[in-house]
Each structure stands twice: as C-alpha cells, then as structure tokens.
C-alpha cells in the first residue's frame, strides 16, 4: 500500500509545472502610477490581472508584521523544508475531530507555489503538486526571499495584493509606518480576505 501511494504521489508530482524560483519577482504584476510634476500620485492603475500591488523589499516590512504573518500562517516557517509534516498531522487530527475541514496545513512556501503556479481548486493532486513545488522553492531560495515574495503576493482584500497595498488601502500609509496593532490587523485579514477586509 505504501509503495502504491508513493508511486501515485511521484506520478502527480511529475505533472507539476517546471518552475524557476529565482525569477519569482518577475511573475508579480505591479500597479502603475500617474504622477504630477511634483511626484504626487494622481492615479493608481491596476495591472491587467486587476491587482493593486507595489513590491517592497523585506527590509522595508516591519519585523512585527513579518512575525505576525509567520505566527498566523506558518509557525515553523524557519525550520521546515517547504512542507510541515507536524502541521499536516495536527491539521488532519483537528479536521477528523470536527468532521469537516476546519484547518489547513499549507505553509508559506506552499501558498506561494499555489498563488504563482497553480489554481485554487481543492483537489488532492493540486495539494501534492503544491507541496512538491514548495520544496523546490525552499531549496532554491532563502527564507527571507520566500517571505518577501509571499508578503508581496498575498491577497489582502479590497483589491490589495501584498502588504504595501494593504497598508495603503486600510491605513493610508506605507508598510514601514505600520504600528504593531495595524500589522496585526493586516495579518489577520489573510485568513479570509472577503470576510475580514474592512
């Protein structure tokens, strides 16, 4: 039985798209700006994918905001290999107890892989491909590079993609100006952007 399951997993993983994790930033659509002669923003223009996004370097994102996302989304982010076996087991137990899917086990690299390369369909083969791609991402990039790409990619409601646009959308300030409370609010939105977005 183990051999059959392993064979199925390997076959599904081989169907995953070929990726180059080193070019992740080129896959992120950015917002265009129309400025006046003094450099003041007159208008923001969404990308072709209807996304507002301004990419910022990780060193511009407050540590408390980074920590909030890690605490909410992937508490063992710094130590796992792209997938978190402990998280998967814990999630499976919680879901079995509840008799429904009440908790996911996707890590930050898995979410990044899904958002960049896969669809959101809820199928086992997509989860296997997601895990396989997450391990490739984890092998090719540093944890800081993964976190930066994730924080610039994640959807946070109201058309805001990435933490810079979320800071502008909800608090009319740049991400590096967010307080701890504002950072916690933005990180909390990620669980259900359509429900929690202000």
Coordinates of N, CA and C in Angstrom, one line a residue:
X1 N 0.8 -1.2 0.0 CA 0.0 0.0 0.0 C 0.9 1.3 0.0
X2 N 1.9 1.2 0.8 CA 2.8 2.4 0.8 C 3.5 2.6 -0.5
X3 N 3.9 1.5 -1.2 CA 4.5 1.6 -2.5 C 3.6 2.2 -3.5
X4 N 2.3 1.8 -3.5 CA 1.3 2.3 -4.4 C 1.1 3.8 -4.2
X5 N 0.9 4.2 -2.9 CA 0.7 5.6 -2.6 C 1.9 6.4 -3.0
X6 N 3.1 5.9 -2.7 CA 4.3 6.6 -3.1 C 4.4 6.8 -4.6
X7 N 4.1 5.7 -5.3 CA 4.1 5.8 -6.8 C 3.1 6.8 -7.4
X8 N 1.9 6.9 -6.7 CA 0.9 7.9 -7.2 C 1.4 9.3 -6.9
X9 N 1.9 9.5 -5.7 CA 2.4 10.8 -5.4 C 3.5 11.3 -6.3
X10 N 4.5 10.4 -6.6 CA 5.6 10.7 -7.6 C 5.0 11.0 -8.9
X11 N 4.0 10.2 -9.4 CA 3.4 10.5 -10.7 C 2.8 11.8 -10.8
X12 N 2.0 12.2 -9.7 CA 1.4 13.5 -9.7 C 2.4 14.6 -9.6
X13 N 3.4 14.5 -8.8 CA 4.5 15.5 -8.7 C 5.2 15.7 -10.0
X14 N 5.3 14.7 -10.8 CA 6.0 14.9 -12.1 C 5.1 15.7 -13.1
X15 N 3.8 15.8 -12.8 CA 2.9 16.6 -13.7 C 2.9 18.1 -13.3
X16 N 3.6 18.4 -12.2 CA 3.7 19.8 -11.8 C 4.4 20.6 -12.8
X17 N 4.1 21.9 -13.0 CA 4.8 22.7 -13.9 C 6.3 22.9 -13.6
X18 N 7.1 23.1 -14.7 CA 8.5 23.4 -14.5 C 8.6 24.8 -14.0
X19 N 9.4 25.1 -12.9 CA 9.5 26.4 -12.4 C 10.9 26.8 -12.2
X20 N 11.1 28.1 -12.2 CA 12.4 28.7 -11.8 C 12.2 29.7 -10.7
X21 N 12.3 29.2 -9.4 CA 12.1 30.0 -8.3 C 12.9 31.3 -8.2
X22 N 14.0 31.4 -8.9 CA 14.8 32.6 -8.8 C 14.2 33.8 -9.6
X23 N 13.2 33.6 -10.4 CA 12.6 34.7 -11.1 C 11.2 35.0 -10.6
X24 N 10.9 34.7 -9.3 CA 9.6 34.9 -8.7 C 9.1 36.4 -8.9
X25 N 10.0 37.3 -8.6 CA 9.6 38.7 -8.6 C 9.1 39.1 -10.0
X26 N 9.6 38.5 -11.1 CA 9.1 38.9 -12.4 C 7.7 38.4 -12.7
X27 N 7.2 37.5 -11.8 CA 5.9 36.9 -12.0 C 4.8 37.8 -11.3
X28 N 5.2 38.8 -10.5 CA 4.3 39.6 -9.8 C 3.9 40.8 -10.6
X29 N 2.6 41.0 -10.9 CA 2.2 42.2 -11.6 C 2.2 43.4 -10.6
X30 N 2.6 44.5 -11.1 CA 2.7 45.7 -10.2 C 1.7 46.8 -10.7
X31 N 1.3 47.6 -9.8 CA 0.5 48.8 -10.0 C 1.3 49.9 -10.7
X32 N 0.7 50.5 -11.7 CA 1.3 51.7 -12.3 C 0.8 53.0 -11.7
X33 N 1.6 54.0 -11.6 CA 1.2 55.3 -11.0 C 1.3 56.4 -12.0
X34 N 0.3 57.3 -12.0 CA 0.4 58.6 -12.8 C 0.7 59.6 -11.7
X35 N 1.8 60.4 -12.0 CA 2.3 61.4 -11.0 C 2.2 62.8 -11.6
X36 N 2.0 63.8 -10.8 CA 2.1 65.1 -11.3 C 3.5 65.6 -11.3
X37 N 3.8 66.8 -11.7 CA 5.2 67.3 -11.9 C 6.0 67.3 -10.6
X38 N 5.3 67.3 -9.4 CA 5.9 67.3 -8.1 C 6.1 65.9 -7.5
X39 N 5.7 64.9 -8.3 CA 5.8 63.5 -7.9 C 4.7 63.0 -7.0
X40 N 3.6 63.8 -6.9 CA 2.4 63.4 -6.1 C 1.6 62.4 -7.0
X41 N 1.1 61.4 -6.3 CA 0.3 60.4 -7.1 C -1.1 60.9 -7.4
X42 N -1.4 60.9 -8.7 CA -2.7 61.4 -9.2 C -3.6 60.2 -9.3
X43 N -3.1 59.1 -9.8 CA -4.0 57.9 -10.1 C -3.1 56.7 -10.0
X44 N -3.8 55.6 -9.5 CA -3.2 54.3 -9.5 C -3.9 53.5 -10.5
X45 N -3.1 52.7 -11.3 CA -3.7 51.9 -12.4 C -3.5 50.4 -12.1
X46 N -4.6 49.6 -12.0 CA -4.4 48.2 -11.7 C -3.7 47.5 -12.9
X47 N -3.1 46.4 -12.5 CA -2.4 45.6 -13.6 C -3.5 44.9 -14.4
X48 N -3.1 44.2 -15.5 CA -4.0 43.5 -16.3 C -4.8 42.5 -15.5
X49 N -4.2 42.0 -14.5 CA -4.9 40.9 -13.7 C -5.8 41.6 -12.6
X50 N -6.1 42.9 -12.7 CA -6.9 43.6 -11.8 C -6.4 43.5 -10.3
X51 N -5.1 43.7 -10.2 CA -4.5 43.7 -8.9 C -3.7 45.0 -8.6
X52 N -3.9 45.5 -7.4 CA -3.1 46.6 -7.0 C -2.0 46.0 -6.2
X53 N -0.7 46.3 -6.6 CA 0.4 45.7 -5.9 C 1.6 46.7 -6.1
X54 N 2.3 46.9 -5.0 CA 3.6 47.7 -5.1 C 4.6 46.8 -4.3
X55 N 5.6 46.4 -5.0 CA 6.6 45.5 -4.4 C 7.5 46.3 -3.5
X56 N 7.8 45.7 -2.3 CA 8.7 46.3 -1.4 C 9.7 45.3 -0.9
X57 N 10.9 45.7 -0.6 CA 11.9 44.8 -0.1 C 11.6 44.4 1.3
X58 N 12.0 43.2 1.7 CA 11.8 42.7 3.0 C 12.2 43.7 4.1
X59 N 13.4 44.4 3.9 CA 13.9 45.3 4.9 C 13.0 46.5 5.1
X60 N 12.0 46.7 4.2 CA 11.0 47.8 4.4 C 9.8 47.4 5.1
X61 N 9.7 46.1 5.3 CA 8.5 45.5 6.0 C 8.8 45.3 7.5
X62 N 8.1 45.9 8.4 CA 8.4 45.8 9.8 C 8.5 44.4 10.3
X63 N 9.5 44.1 11.2 CA 9.7 42.8 11.7 C 8.4 42.3 12.4
X64 N 7.7 43.2 13.1 CA 6.5 42.7 13.8 C 5.4 42.3 12.8
X65 N 5.4 42.9 11.6 CA 4.4 42.4 10.5 C 4.9 41.1 10.0
X66 N 6.1 40.9 9.7 CA 6.7 39.6 9.3 C 6.3 38.5 10.3
X67 N 6.6 38.8 11.6 CA 6.3 37.8 12.6 C 4.9 37.5 12.8
X68 N 4.0 38.5 12.6 CA 2.6 38.2 12.7 C 2.1 37.3 11.6
X69 N 2.6 37.4 10.3 CA 2.2 36.5 9.3 C 2.8 35.1 9.5
X70 N 4.0 35.0 10.0 CA 4.6 33.7 10.3 C 3.8 33.0 11.4
X71 N 3.4 33.8 12.5 CA 2.7 33.2 13.6 C 1.3 32.7 13.2
X72 N 0.6 33.4 12.3 CA -0.7 33.1 11.8 C -0.7 32.0 10.8
X73 N 0.2 32.1 9.8 CA 0.2 31.2 8.7 C 1.2 30.0 8.7
X74 N 2.3 30.1 9.4 CA 3.3 29.1 9.3 C 4.3 29.1 10.4
X75 N 3.9 28.7 11.6 CA 4.7 28.9 12.8 C 6.1 28.2 12.7
X76 N 6.3 27.2 11.9 CA 7.6 26.5 11.8 C 8.3 26.9 10.5
X77 N 7.9 28.1 10.0 CA 8.5 28.5 8.7 C 10.0 28.5 8.6
X78 N 10.7 28.9 9.7 CA 12.1 29.0 9.7 C 12.8 27.6 9.7
X79 N 12.1 26.6 10.0 CA 12.8 25.3 10.2 C 12.3 24.2 9.2
X80 N 11.2 24.3 8.6 CA 10.7 23.2 7.7 C 11.3 23.3 6.3
X81 N 11.1 22.3 5.5 CA 11.7 22.1 4.2 C 10.7 22.6 3.1
X82 N 9.7 23.4 3.4 CA 8.7 23.8 2.4 C 7.4 23.2 2.7
X83 N 7.3 22.1 3.3 CA 6.1 21.5 3.9 C 6.4 21.2 5.3
X84 N 5.3 21.1 6.1 CA 5.4 21.0 7.6 C 4.7 19.7 8.0
X85 N 5.4 18.6 8.1 CA 4.8 17.3 8.5 C 4.0 17.4 9.8
X86 N 4.6 18.1 10.8 CA 3.8 18.3 12.1 C 2.5 19.0 11.9
X87 N 2.6 20.1 11.0 CA 1.4 20.8 10.8 C 0.3 20.0 10.0
X88 N 0.8 19.1 9.1 CA -0.2 18.3 8.4 C -0.9 17.3 9.3
X89 N -0.1 16.7 10.2 CA -0.7 15.7 11.1 C -1.7 16.4 12.1
X90 N -1.2 17.6 12.6 CA -2.1 18.3 13.5 C -3.4 18.8 12.8
X91 N -3.3 19.2 11.6 CA -4.4 19.7 10.8 C -5.4 18.5 10.6
X92 N -4.8 17.3 10.2 CA -5.6 16.1 9.9 C -6.4 15.7 11.2
X93 N -5.7 15.7 12.3 CA -6.4 15.4 13.6 C -7.6 16.3 13.9
X94 N -7.3 17.6 13.8 CA -8.3 18.6 14.0 C -9.5 18.5 13.1
X95 N -9.2 18.2 11.8 CA -10.3 18.1 10.8 C -11.1 16.8 11.1
X96 N -10.4 15.7 11.5 CA -11.1 14.5 11.8 C -12.0 14.6 13.0
X97 N -11.5 15.3 14.0 CA -12.3 15.6 15.2 C -13.6 16.4 14.9
X98 N -13.4 17.4 14.0 CA -14.5 18.3 13.7 C -15.5 17.7 12.7
X99 N -15.0 16.6 12.0 CA -15.8 16.0 10.9 C -15.9 16.9 9.7
X100 N -15.1 17.9 9.6 CA -15.1 18.8 8.4 C -13.7 19.4 8.3
X101 N -13.5 20.1 7.2 CA -12.2 20.8 7.1 C -12.3 22.2 7.8
X102 N -11.6 22.2 9.0 CA -11.7 23.4 9.8 C -10.3 24.1 9.8
X103 N -9.3 23.4 9.3 CA -7.9 24.0 9.4 C -7.1 23.4 8.3
X104 N -6.4 24.3 7.6 CA -5.5 23.8 6.6 C -4.1 23.6 7.1
X105 N -3.2 23.1 6.3 CA -1.8 22.9 6.7 C -0.8 23.4 5.7
X106 N -1.2 24.4 4.9 CA -0.3 24.9 3.9 C 0.7 25.8 4.5
X107 N 1.9 25.7 4.2 CA 3.0 26.5 4.6 C 3.1 27.8 3.8
X108 N 3.9 28.7 4.2 CA 4.1 29.9 3.3 C 4.6 29.6 1.9
X109 N 5.7 28.7 1.8 CA 6.1 28.3 0.5 C 5.0 27.6 -0.3
X110 N 4.2 26.8 0.3 CA 3.1 26.1 -0.4 C 2.1 27.2 -0.9
X111 N 1.7 28.1 -0.1 CA 0.8 29.2 -0.5 C 1.4 30.0 -1.7
X112 N 2.7 30.2 -1.6 CA 3.4 31.0 -2.7 C 3.3 30.2 -3.9
X113 N 3.6 28.9 -3.9 CA 3.6 28.0 -5.0 C 2.2 28.0 -5.6
X114 N 1.2 27.8 -4.8 CA -0.2 27.8 -5.3 C -0.6 29.1 -6.0
X115 N -0.2 30.2 -5.4 CA -0.6 31.5 -5.9 C 0.1 31.9 -7.2
X116 N 1.3 31.4 -7.4 CA 2.1 31.7 -8.6 C 2.0 30.7 -9.7
X117 N 1.8 29.4 -9.4 CA 1.9 28.4 -10.4 C 0.7 27.5 -10.6
X118 N -0.2 27.5 -9.6 CA -1.3 26.5 -9.6 C -2.6 27.3 -9.5
X119 N -3.7 26.5 -9.5 CA -5.0 27.1 -9.3 C -5.5 26.9 -7.8
X120 N -6.6 27.4 -7.4 CA -7.1 27.3 -6.1 C -8.1 26.1 -5.9
X121 N -8.2 25.3 -7.0 CA -9.1 24.2 -6.9 C -8.7 23.2 -5.7
X122 N -9.7 22.7 -5.0 CA -9.5 21.9 -3.8 C -9.5 20.4 -4.2
X123 N -8.3 20.0 -4.7 CA -8.1 18.6 -5.1 C -6.8 18.1 -4.6
X124 N -6.8 16.8 -4.3 CA -5.6 16.1 -3.7 C -4.4 16.3 -4.7
X125 N -4.6 16.1 -6.0 CA -3.4 16.2 -6.9 C -2.8 17.6 -6.9
X126 N -3.7 18.7 -6.7 CA -3.1 20.0 -6.6 C -2.3 20.2 -5.3
X127 N -2.8 19.6 -4.2 CA -2.0 19.7 -2.9 C -0.7 19.0 -3.1
X128 N -0.6 17.9 -3.8 CA 0.6 17.2 -3.9 C 1.6 18.0 -4.8
X129 N 1.1 18.6 -5.9 CA 1.9 19.4 -6.7 C 2.4 20.7 -5.9
X130 N 1.5 21.2 -5.1 CA 1.8 22.4 -4.3 C 3.0 22.1 -3.4
X131 N 2.9 20.9 -2.7 CA 4.0 20.5 -1.8 C 5.3 20.3 -2.5
X132 N 5.2 19.7 -3.7 CA 6.4 19.4 -4.5 C 7.1 20.7 -4.9
X133 N 6.3 21.7 -5.4 CA 6.8 23.0 -5.8 C 7.3 23.8 -4.6
X134 N 6.7 23.7 -3.5 CA 7.1 24.4 -2.3 C 8.5 23.9 -1.8
X135 N 8.7 22.6 -1.9 CA 10.1 22.1 -1.6 C 11.1 22.6 -2.6
X136 N 10.8 22.7 -3.9 CA 11.7 23.3 -4.8 C 12.0 24.8 -4.5
X137 N 11.0 25.5 -4.2 CA 11.1 26.9 -3.8 C 12.0 27.0 -2.6
X138 N 11.8 26.2 -1.6 CA 12.5 26.2 -0.3 C 14.0 25.9 -0.6
X139 N 14.3 25.0 -1.5 CA 15.6 24.6 -1.8 C 16.4 25.7 -2.6
X140 N 15.7 26.4 -3.5 CA 16.3 27.4 -4.4 C 16.5 28.8 -3.7
X141 N 15.6 29.1 -2.8 CA 15.6 30.5 -2.2 C 15.9 30.5 -0.7
X142 N 16.3 31.6 -0.2 CA 16.5 31.7 1.3 C 15.1 32.0 1.9
X143 N 15.0 31.8 3.2 CA 13.7 32.0 3.9 C 13.3 33.5 3.7
X144 N 14.3 34.4 3.7 CA 13.9 35.8 3.5 C 13.4 36.1 2.1
X145 N 14.0 35.5 1.1 CA 13.5 35.6 -0.2 C 12.0 35.1 -0.4
X146 N 11.8 33.9 0.2 CA 10.4 33.3 0.2 C 9.4 34.3 0.9
X147 N 9.8 34.7 2.1 CA 8.9 35.6 2.9 C 8.6 36.9 2.1
X148 N 9.6 37.5 1.5 CA 9.5 38.7 0.7 C 8.5 38.5 -0.4
X149 N 8.7 37.4 -1.2 CA 7.8 37.1 -2.3 C 6.4 36.9 -1.8
X150 N 6.2 36.2 -0.7 CA 4.9 35.9 -0.2 C 4.2 37.2 0.3
X151 N 4.9 38.0 1.0 CA 4.3 39.2 1.5 C 4.0 40.2 0.4
X152 N 4.6 40.1 -0.7 CA 4.3 41.0 -1.9 C 3.2 40.3 -2.8
X153 N 2.9 39.1 -2.6 CA 2.0 38.4 -3.4 C 0.6 38.2 -2.8
X154 N 0.5 38.0 -1.5 CA -0.7 37.6 -0.8 C -1.8 38.6 -1.1
X155 N -3.1 38.0 -1.3 CA -4.3 38.9 -1.4 C -4.8 39.2 0.0
X156 N -5.1 40.5 0.2 CA -5.5 41.0 1.5 C -6.8 41.8 1.4
X157 N -7.6 41.5 0.4 CA -8.9 42.1 0.3 C -8.9 43.5 -0.4
X158 N -10.1 43.9 -0.8 CA -10.3 45.3 -1.4 C -9.4 45.5 -2.6
X159 N -9.0 44.5 -3.3 CA -8.1 44.6 -4.5 C -6.6 44.8 -4.1
X160 N -6.3 44.7 -2.8 CA -4.9 44.9 -2.4 C -4.1 43.6 -2.4
X161 N -3.1 43.6 -3.2 CA -2.2 42.4 -3.2 C -0.8 42.8 -2.6
X162 N -0.4 42.1 -1.6 CA 0.8 42.5 -0.9 C 0.6 43.5 0.2
X163 N 1.6 43.5 1.1 CA 1.4 44.3 2.4 C 1.5 45.8 2.1
X164 N 2.3 46.2 1.1 CA 2.3 47.6 0.9 C 1.0 48.2 0.4
X165 N 0.3 47.5 -0.5 CA -1.0 47.9 -0.9 C -2.0 47.8 0.2
X166 N -1.9 46.8 1.0 CA -2.8 46.7 2.2 C -2.7 47.8 3.1
X167 N -1.4 48.2 3.4 CA -1.1 49.4 4.3 C -1.8 50.6 3.7
X168 N -1.6 50.8 2.4 CA -2.2 52.0 1.8 C -3.7 51.9 1.8
X169 N -4.3 50.8 1.5 CA -5.7 50.6 1.4 C -6.4 50.8 2.7
X170 N -5.9 50.2 3.8 CA -6.6 50.3 5.0 C -6.1 51.4 6.0
X171 N -4.9 51.8 5.8 CA -4.4 52.8 6.8 C -3.8 54.1 6.1
X172 N -3.8 54.1 4.8 CA -3.3 55.3 4.0 C -1.9 55.6 4.4
X173 N -1.0 54.6 4.6 CA 0.4 54.8 4.9 C 1.2 53.7 4.3
X174 N 2.5 53.9 4.3 CA 3.4 52.9 3.7 C 3.6 51.8 4.8
X175 N 3.9 50.7 4.3 CA 4.1 49.5 5.1 C 5.1 49.7 6.3
X176 N 6.1 50.4 6.0 CA 7.2 50.6 7.0 C 6.7 51.6 8.2
X177 N 5.5 52.2 8.0 CA 5.0 53.1 9.0 C 3.9 52.4 9.9
X178 N 3.6 51.1 9.6 CA 2.5 50.5 10.4 C 2.9 50.2 11.8
X179 N 1.9 50.4 12.7 CA 2.1 50.1 14.1 C 1.9 48.6 14.3
X180 N 2.2 48.1 15.5 CA 2.0 46.7 15.8 C 0.5 46.3 15.7
X181 N -0.4 47.2 16.1 CA -1.8 46.9 16.0 C -2.3 46.8 14.6
X182 N -1.8 47.8 13.8 CA -2.1 47.8 12.4 C -1.6 46.6 11.6
X183 N -0.4 46.2 12.0 CA 0.2 45.0 11.4 C -0.6 43.8 11.7
X184 N -1.0 43.7 13.0 CA -1.8 42.5 13.4 C -3.1 42.5 12.7
X185 N -3.7 43.6 12.4 CA -5.0 43.7 11.7 C -4.8 43.2 10.2
X186 N -3.7 43.7 9.6 CA -3.4 43.2 8.2 C -3.2 41.7 8.2
X187 N -2.4 41.2 9.1 CA -2.0 39.8 9.1 C -3.3 39.0 9.4
X188 N -4.2 39.5 10.2 CA -5.5 38.8 10.5 C -6.4 38.7 9.3
X189 N -6.3 39.6 8.3 CA -7.2 39.6 7.1 C -6.9 38.4 6.3
X190 N -5.6 37.9 6.3 CA -5.2 36.8 5.4 C -6.1 35.5 5.5
X191 N -6.6 35.3 6.7 CA -7.4 34.0 6.9 C -8.7 34.0 6.0
X192 N -9.3 35.2 5.8 CA -10.5 35.3 5.0 C -10.6 36.7 4.5
X193 N -9.9 37.1 3.4 CA -9.9 38.5 2.9 C -11.3 39.0 2.6
X194 N -12.2 38.2 2.1 CA -13.6 38.6 1.8 C -14.4 38.9 3.0
X195 N -14.1 38.2 4.1 CA -14.8 38.3 5.4 C -14.3 39.4 6.3
X196 N -12.9 39.4 6.4 CA -12.3 40.3 7.4 C -11.9 41.6 6.8
X197 N -11.8 41.8 5.5 CA -11.4 43.1 5.0 C -12.4 44.2 5.3
X198 N -11.9 45.3 5.7 CA -12.7 46.4 6.2 C -13.5 47.0 5.1

